[in-house]
Coordinates of C-alpha atoms in Angstrom, one line a residue:
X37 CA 0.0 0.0 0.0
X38 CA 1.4 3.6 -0.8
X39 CA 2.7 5.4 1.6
X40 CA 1.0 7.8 4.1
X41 CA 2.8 11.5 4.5
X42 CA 1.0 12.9 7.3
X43 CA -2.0 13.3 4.8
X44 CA -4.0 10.3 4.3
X45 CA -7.8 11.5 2.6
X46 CA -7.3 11.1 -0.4
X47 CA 4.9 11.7 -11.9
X48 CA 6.5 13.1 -15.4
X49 CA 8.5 13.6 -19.2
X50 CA 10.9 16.2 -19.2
X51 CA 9.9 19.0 -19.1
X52 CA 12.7 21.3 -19.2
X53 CA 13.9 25.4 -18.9
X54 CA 16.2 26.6 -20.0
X55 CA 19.7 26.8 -18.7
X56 CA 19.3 30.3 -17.2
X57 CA 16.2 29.3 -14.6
X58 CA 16.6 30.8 -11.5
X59 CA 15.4 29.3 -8.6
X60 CA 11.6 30.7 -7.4
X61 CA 12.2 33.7 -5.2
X62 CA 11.7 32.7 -1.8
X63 CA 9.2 35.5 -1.4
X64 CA 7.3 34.3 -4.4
X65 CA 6.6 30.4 -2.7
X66 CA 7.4 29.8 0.4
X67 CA 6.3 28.3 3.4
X68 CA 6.7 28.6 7.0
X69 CA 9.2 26.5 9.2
X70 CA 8.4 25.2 12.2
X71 CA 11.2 27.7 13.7
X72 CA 8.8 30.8 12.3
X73 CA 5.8 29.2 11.4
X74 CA 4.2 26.6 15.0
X75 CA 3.4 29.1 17.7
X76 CA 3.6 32.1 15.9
X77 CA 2.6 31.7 12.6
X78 CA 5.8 34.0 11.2
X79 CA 5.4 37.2 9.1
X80 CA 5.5 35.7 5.5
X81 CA 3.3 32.4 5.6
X82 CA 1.0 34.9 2.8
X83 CA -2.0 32.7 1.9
X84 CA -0.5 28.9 2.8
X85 CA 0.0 29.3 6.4
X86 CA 0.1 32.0 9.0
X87 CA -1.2 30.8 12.0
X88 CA -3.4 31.4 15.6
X89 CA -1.0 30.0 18.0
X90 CA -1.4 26.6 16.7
X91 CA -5.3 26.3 17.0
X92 CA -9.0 27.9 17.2
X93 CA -10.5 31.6 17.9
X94 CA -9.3 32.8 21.2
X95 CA -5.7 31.2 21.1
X96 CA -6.7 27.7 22.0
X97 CA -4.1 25.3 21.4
X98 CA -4.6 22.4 18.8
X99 CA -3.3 19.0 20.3
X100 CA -4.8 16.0 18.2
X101 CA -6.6 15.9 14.8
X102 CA -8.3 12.5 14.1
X103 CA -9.5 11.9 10.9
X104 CA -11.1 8.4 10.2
X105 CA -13.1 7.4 6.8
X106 CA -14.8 5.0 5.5
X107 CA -15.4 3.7 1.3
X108 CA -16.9 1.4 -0.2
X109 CA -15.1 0.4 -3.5
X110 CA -16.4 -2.2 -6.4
X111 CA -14.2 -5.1 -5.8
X112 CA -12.1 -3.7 -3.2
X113 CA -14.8 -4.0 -0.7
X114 CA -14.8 -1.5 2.6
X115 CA -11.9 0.4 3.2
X116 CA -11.4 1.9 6.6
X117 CA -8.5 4.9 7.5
X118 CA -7.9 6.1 10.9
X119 CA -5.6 8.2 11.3
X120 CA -4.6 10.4 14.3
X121 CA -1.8 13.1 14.2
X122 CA 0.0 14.0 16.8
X123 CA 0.8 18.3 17.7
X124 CA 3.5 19.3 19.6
X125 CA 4.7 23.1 20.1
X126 CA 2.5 24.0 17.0
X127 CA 3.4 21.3 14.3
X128 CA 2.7 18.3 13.6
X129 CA 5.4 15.4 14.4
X130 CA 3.7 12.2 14.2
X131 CA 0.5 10.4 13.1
X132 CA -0.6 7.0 14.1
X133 CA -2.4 4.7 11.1
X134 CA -4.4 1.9 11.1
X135 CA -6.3 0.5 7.4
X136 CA -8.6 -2.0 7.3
X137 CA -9.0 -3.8 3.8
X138 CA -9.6 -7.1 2.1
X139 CA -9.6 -9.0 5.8
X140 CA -6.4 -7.3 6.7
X141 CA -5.6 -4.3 9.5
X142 CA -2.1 -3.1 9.5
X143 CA -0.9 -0.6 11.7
X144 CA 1.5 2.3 11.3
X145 CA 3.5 5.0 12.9
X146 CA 4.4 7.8 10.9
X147 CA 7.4 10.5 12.5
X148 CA 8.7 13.7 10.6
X149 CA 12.1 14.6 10.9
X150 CA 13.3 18.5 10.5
X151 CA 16.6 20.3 10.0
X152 CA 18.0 22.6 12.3
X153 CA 15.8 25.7 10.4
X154 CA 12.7 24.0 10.6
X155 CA 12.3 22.5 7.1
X156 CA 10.8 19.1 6.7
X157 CA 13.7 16.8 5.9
X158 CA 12.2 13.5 6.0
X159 CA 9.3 11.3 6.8
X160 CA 9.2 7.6 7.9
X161 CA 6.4 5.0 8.2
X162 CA 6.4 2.1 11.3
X163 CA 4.8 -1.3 12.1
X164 CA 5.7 -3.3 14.0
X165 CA 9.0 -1.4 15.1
X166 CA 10.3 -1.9 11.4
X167 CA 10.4 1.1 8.9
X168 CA 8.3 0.0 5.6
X169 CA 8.5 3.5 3.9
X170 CA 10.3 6.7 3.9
X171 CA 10.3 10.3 2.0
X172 CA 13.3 11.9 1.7
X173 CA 13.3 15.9 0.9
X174 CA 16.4 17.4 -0.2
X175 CA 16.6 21.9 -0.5
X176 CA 18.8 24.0 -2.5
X177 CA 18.4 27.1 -0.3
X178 CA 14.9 27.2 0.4
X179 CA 13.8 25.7 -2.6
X180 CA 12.5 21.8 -2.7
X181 CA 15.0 20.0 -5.5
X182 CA 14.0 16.7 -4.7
X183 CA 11.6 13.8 -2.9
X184 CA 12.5 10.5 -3.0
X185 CA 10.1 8.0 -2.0
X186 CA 11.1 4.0 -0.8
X187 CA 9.0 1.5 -0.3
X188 CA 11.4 -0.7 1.7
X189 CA 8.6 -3.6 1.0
X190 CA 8.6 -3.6 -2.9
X191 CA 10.8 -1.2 -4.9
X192 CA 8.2 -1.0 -7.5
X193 CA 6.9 1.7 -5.8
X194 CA 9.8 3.6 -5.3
X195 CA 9.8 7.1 -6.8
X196 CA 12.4 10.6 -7.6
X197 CA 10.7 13.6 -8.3
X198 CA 12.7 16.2 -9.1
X199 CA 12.3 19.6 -9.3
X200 CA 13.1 23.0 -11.9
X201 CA 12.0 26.6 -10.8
X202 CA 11.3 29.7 -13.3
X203 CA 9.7 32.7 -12.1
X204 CA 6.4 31.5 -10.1
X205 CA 6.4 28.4 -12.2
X206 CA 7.8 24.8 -10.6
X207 CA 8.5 21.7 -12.7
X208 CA 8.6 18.5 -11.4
X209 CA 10.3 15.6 -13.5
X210 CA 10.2 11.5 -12.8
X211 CA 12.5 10.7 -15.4
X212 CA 12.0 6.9 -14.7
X213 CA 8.0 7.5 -15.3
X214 CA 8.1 10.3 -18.4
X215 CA 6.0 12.0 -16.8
X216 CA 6.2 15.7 -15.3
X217 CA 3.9 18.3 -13.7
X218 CA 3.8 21.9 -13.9
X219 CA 2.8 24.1 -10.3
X220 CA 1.7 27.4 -11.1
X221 CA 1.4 30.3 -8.2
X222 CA 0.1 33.6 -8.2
X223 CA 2.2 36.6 -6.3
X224 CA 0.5 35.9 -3.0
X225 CA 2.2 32.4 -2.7
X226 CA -1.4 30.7 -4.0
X227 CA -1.3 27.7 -6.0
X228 CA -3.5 28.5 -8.5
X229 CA -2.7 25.4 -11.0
X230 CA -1.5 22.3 -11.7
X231 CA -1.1 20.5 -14.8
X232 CA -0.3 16.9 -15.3
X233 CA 2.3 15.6 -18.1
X234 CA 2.9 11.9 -19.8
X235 CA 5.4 12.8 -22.8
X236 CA 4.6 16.0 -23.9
X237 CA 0.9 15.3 -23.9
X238 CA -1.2 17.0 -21.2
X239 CA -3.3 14.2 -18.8
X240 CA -4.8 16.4 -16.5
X241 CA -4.8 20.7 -15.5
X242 CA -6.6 21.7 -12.4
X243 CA -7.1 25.7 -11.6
X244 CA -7.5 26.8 -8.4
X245 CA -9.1 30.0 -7.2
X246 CA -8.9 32.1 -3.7
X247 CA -11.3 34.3 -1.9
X248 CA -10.0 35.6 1.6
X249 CA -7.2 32.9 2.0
X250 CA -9.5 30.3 1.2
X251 CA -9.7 27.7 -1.7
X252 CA -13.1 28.9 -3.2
X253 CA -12.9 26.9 -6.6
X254 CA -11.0 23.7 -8.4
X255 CA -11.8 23.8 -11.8
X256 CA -10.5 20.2 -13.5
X257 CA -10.1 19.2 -17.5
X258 CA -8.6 16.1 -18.7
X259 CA -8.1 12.4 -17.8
X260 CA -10.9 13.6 -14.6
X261 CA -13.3 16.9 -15.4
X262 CA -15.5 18.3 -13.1
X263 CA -16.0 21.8 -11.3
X264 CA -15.9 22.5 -7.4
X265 CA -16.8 25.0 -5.6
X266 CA -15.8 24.8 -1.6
X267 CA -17.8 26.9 1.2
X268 CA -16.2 27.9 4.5
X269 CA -17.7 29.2 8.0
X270 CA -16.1 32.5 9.1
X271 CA -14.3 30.8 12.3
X272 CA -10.1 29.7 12.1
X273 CA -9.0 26.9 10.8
X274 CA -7.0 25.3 12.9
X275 CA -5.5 22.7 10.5
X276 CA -4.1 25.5 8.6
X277 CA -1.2 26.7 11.3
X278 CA -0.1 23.0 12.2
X279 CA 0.0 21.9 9.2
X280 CA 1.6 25.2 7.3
X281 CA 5.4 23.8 7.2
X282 CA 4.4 20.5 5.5
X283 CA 2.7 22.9 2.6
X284 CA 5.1 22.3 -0.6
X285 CA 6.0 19.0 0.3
X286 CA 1.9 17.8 0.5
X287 CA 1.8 20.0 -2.7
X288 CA 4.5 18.5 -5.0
X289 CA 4.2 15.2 -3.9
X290 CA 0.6 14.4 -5.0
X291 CA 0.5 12.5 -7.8
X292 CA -0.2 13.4 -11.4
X293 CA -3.6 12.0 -11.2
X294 CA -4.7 13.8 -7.8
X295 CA -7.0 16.7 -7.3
X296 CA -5.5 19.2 -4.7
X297 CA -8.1 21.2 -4.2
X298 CA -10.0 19.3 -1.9
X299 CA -6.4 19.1 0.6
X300 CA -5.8 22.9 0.6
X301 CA -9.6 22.9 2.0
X302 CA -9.3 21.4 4.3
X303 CA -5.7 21.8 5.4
X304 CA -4.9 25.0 4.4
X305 CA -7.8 27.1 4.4
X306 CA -7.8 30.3 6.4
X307 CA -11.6 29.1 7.6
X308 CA -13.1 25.3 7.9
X309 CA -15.0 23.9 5.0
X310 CA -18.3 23.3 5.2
X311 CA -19.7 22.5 1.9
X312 CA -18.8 21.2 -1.3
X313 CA -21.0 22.2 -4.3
X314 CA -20.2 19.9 -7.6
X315 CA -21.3 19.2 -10.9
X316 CA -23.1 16.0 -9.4
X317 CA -25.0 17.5 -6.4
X318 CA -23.9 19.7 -3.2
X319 CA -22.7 18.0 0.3
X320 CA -23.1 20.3 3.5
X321 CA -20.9 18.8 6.0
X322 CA -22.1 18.1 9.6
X323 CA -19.8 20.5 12.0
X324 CA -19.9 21.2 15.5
X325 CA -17.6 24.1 18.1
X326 CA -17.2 24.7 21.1
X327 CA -17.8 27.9 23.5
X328 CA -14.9 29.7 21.5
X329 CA -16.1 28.7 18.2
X330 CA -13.8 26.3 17.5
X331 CA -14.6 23.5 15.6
X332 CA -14.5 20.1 17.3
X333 CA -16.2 17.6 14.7
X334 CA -16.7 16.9 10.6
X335 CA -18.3 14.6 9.0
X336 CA -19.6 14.1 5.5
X337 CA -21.0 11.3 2.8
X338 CA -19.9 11.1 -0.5
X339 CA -21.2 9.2 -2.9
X340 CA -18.9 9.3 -6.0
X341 CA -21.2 7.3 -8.4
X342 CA -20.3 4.2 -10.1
X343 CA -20.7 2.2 -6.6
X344 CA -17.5 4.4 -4.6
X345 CA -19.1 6.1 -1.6
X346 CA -16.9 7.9 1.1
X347 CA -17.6 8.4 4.3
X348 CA -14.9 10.9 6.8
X349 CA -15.1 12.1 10.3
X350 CA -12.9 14.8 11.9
X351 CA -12.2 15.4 15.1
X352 CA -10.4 18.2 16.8
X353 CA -9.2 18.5 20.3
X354 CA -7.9 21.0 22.2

């Protein structure tokens, strides 16, 4: 099974610049470290991060984040996640796994491991006291160059992504795979698309619009088409903060036939979603927060068509 990195809900032809690419302006894309961005939030986290002192409305610290679903896939059967990250001084540093599929349960540990300045260096996966999988993210400055992915269990899936920077645009290349993907941000450190590659020929683009920090739209042509439009309450998200120095890496390491837009809604959002409105129908989301308007439960139904139905339940403590 593929790994986990911290996010469990829900690769590339050359594609090259020239020789005279700089590497993206800091400024430009960039996201907090744990150094600047836990307790604090720092002063440039822009649109991906920023933070409330690690949790809800009046300061309220953010300790545990569960979040369990459950689907339903033809042939596949029931699937069952549940997952529960750990917070510590404002970040996230660990999540405990355990899936349920075909008869099986396995169990997992995950830990993340950052240099001396903050930056998410590596992440590992646990059972049974043996390592199964690890992530590997190596910087040039402040700039991701490369992730390389191991699965210590079959080397099939084992991965290199690396990485070309040009203005506000980012290229990732998996030689091994042909394939690439373009990320696209705006001046405000947004993602605002990202475009799959296999060859030269374009699989997938998905455009992403903003409305006060948050993901309001995810607009996707290709191999998957659809439109969706994401609703938020007016309280803090208190995902966004914990989860702000992990940004980039969650970013350029989903795969080529992912949609992001549902990840930076729910992870990096400036408020908590609380509806999604599709081509297919509308799901309002059953939430529930405390005295200080923080939120302390999700949950939603999706039924995806074609017999895949999802359901996922959040919790947040305090």
């Amino acid at each position: 099974m593929k790994k986990t990195f911290l996010i469990t809900s829900a690769i590339l032809a050359f594609f090259c610049f020239s020789c005279d690419d700089e590497l993206l302006d800091p400024s430009i894309v960039i996201e907090e470290t744990s150094n600047n961005g836990g307790n604090n939030g720092g002063n440039n986290g822009g649109n991906n991060g920023g933070g409330n002192n690690g949790g809800g409305n009046n300061g309220t610290a953010l300790s545990t984040y569960s979040l369990d679903s459950t689907s339903n896939v033809p042939f596949f059967g029931e699937i069952i996640t549940n997952t529960d990250f750990i917070v510590n001084g404002g970040i996230v540093v660990s999540a405990n796994t355990q899936v349920t599929a075909l008869g099986f349960t396995t169990n997992a540990t995950s830990t993340i491991t950052r240099d001396g300045n903050g930056k998410v260096i590596q992440s590992e996966s646990m059972d049974g006291g043996s390592v199964t999988n690890r992530t590997t993210i190596t910087y040039t400055g402040d700039n991701i160059t490369q992730i390389a992915y191991e699965d210590l269990g079959d080397n099939t899936e084992n991965y290199t992504y690396t990485f070309a920077y040009s203005g506000t645009t980012v290229t990732r290349t998996n030689a091994a795979a042909n394939q690439s993907a373009v990320f696209t941000f705006d001046s405000n450190s947004q993602l605002i698309s990202m475009e799959s590659f296999s060859g030269t020929n374009s699989t997938q683009l998905e455009v992403l619009t903003y409305s006060n920090g948050n993901c309001a739209s995810s607009t996707v042509s290709g191999a998957n088409t659809g439109n969706n439009l994401f609703v938020y309450d007016s309280f803090t998200n208190p995902l966004k903060s914990v989860f702000n120095d992990q940004f980039l890496v969650t970013v350029f390491d989903t795969e080529n036939d992912s949609q992001i837009g549902s990840v930076l809604a729910t992870f990096y959002a400036t408020n908590n979603w609380t509806r999604i409105e599709t081509n297919d129908g509308n799901v309002d989301f059953n939430v529930t927060y405390n005295a200080n308007n923080d939120i302390t439960t999700r949950a939603s139904n999706f039924d995806l068509g074609d017999g895949v139905a999802i359901s996922q339940s959040e919790a947040f403590q305090y």
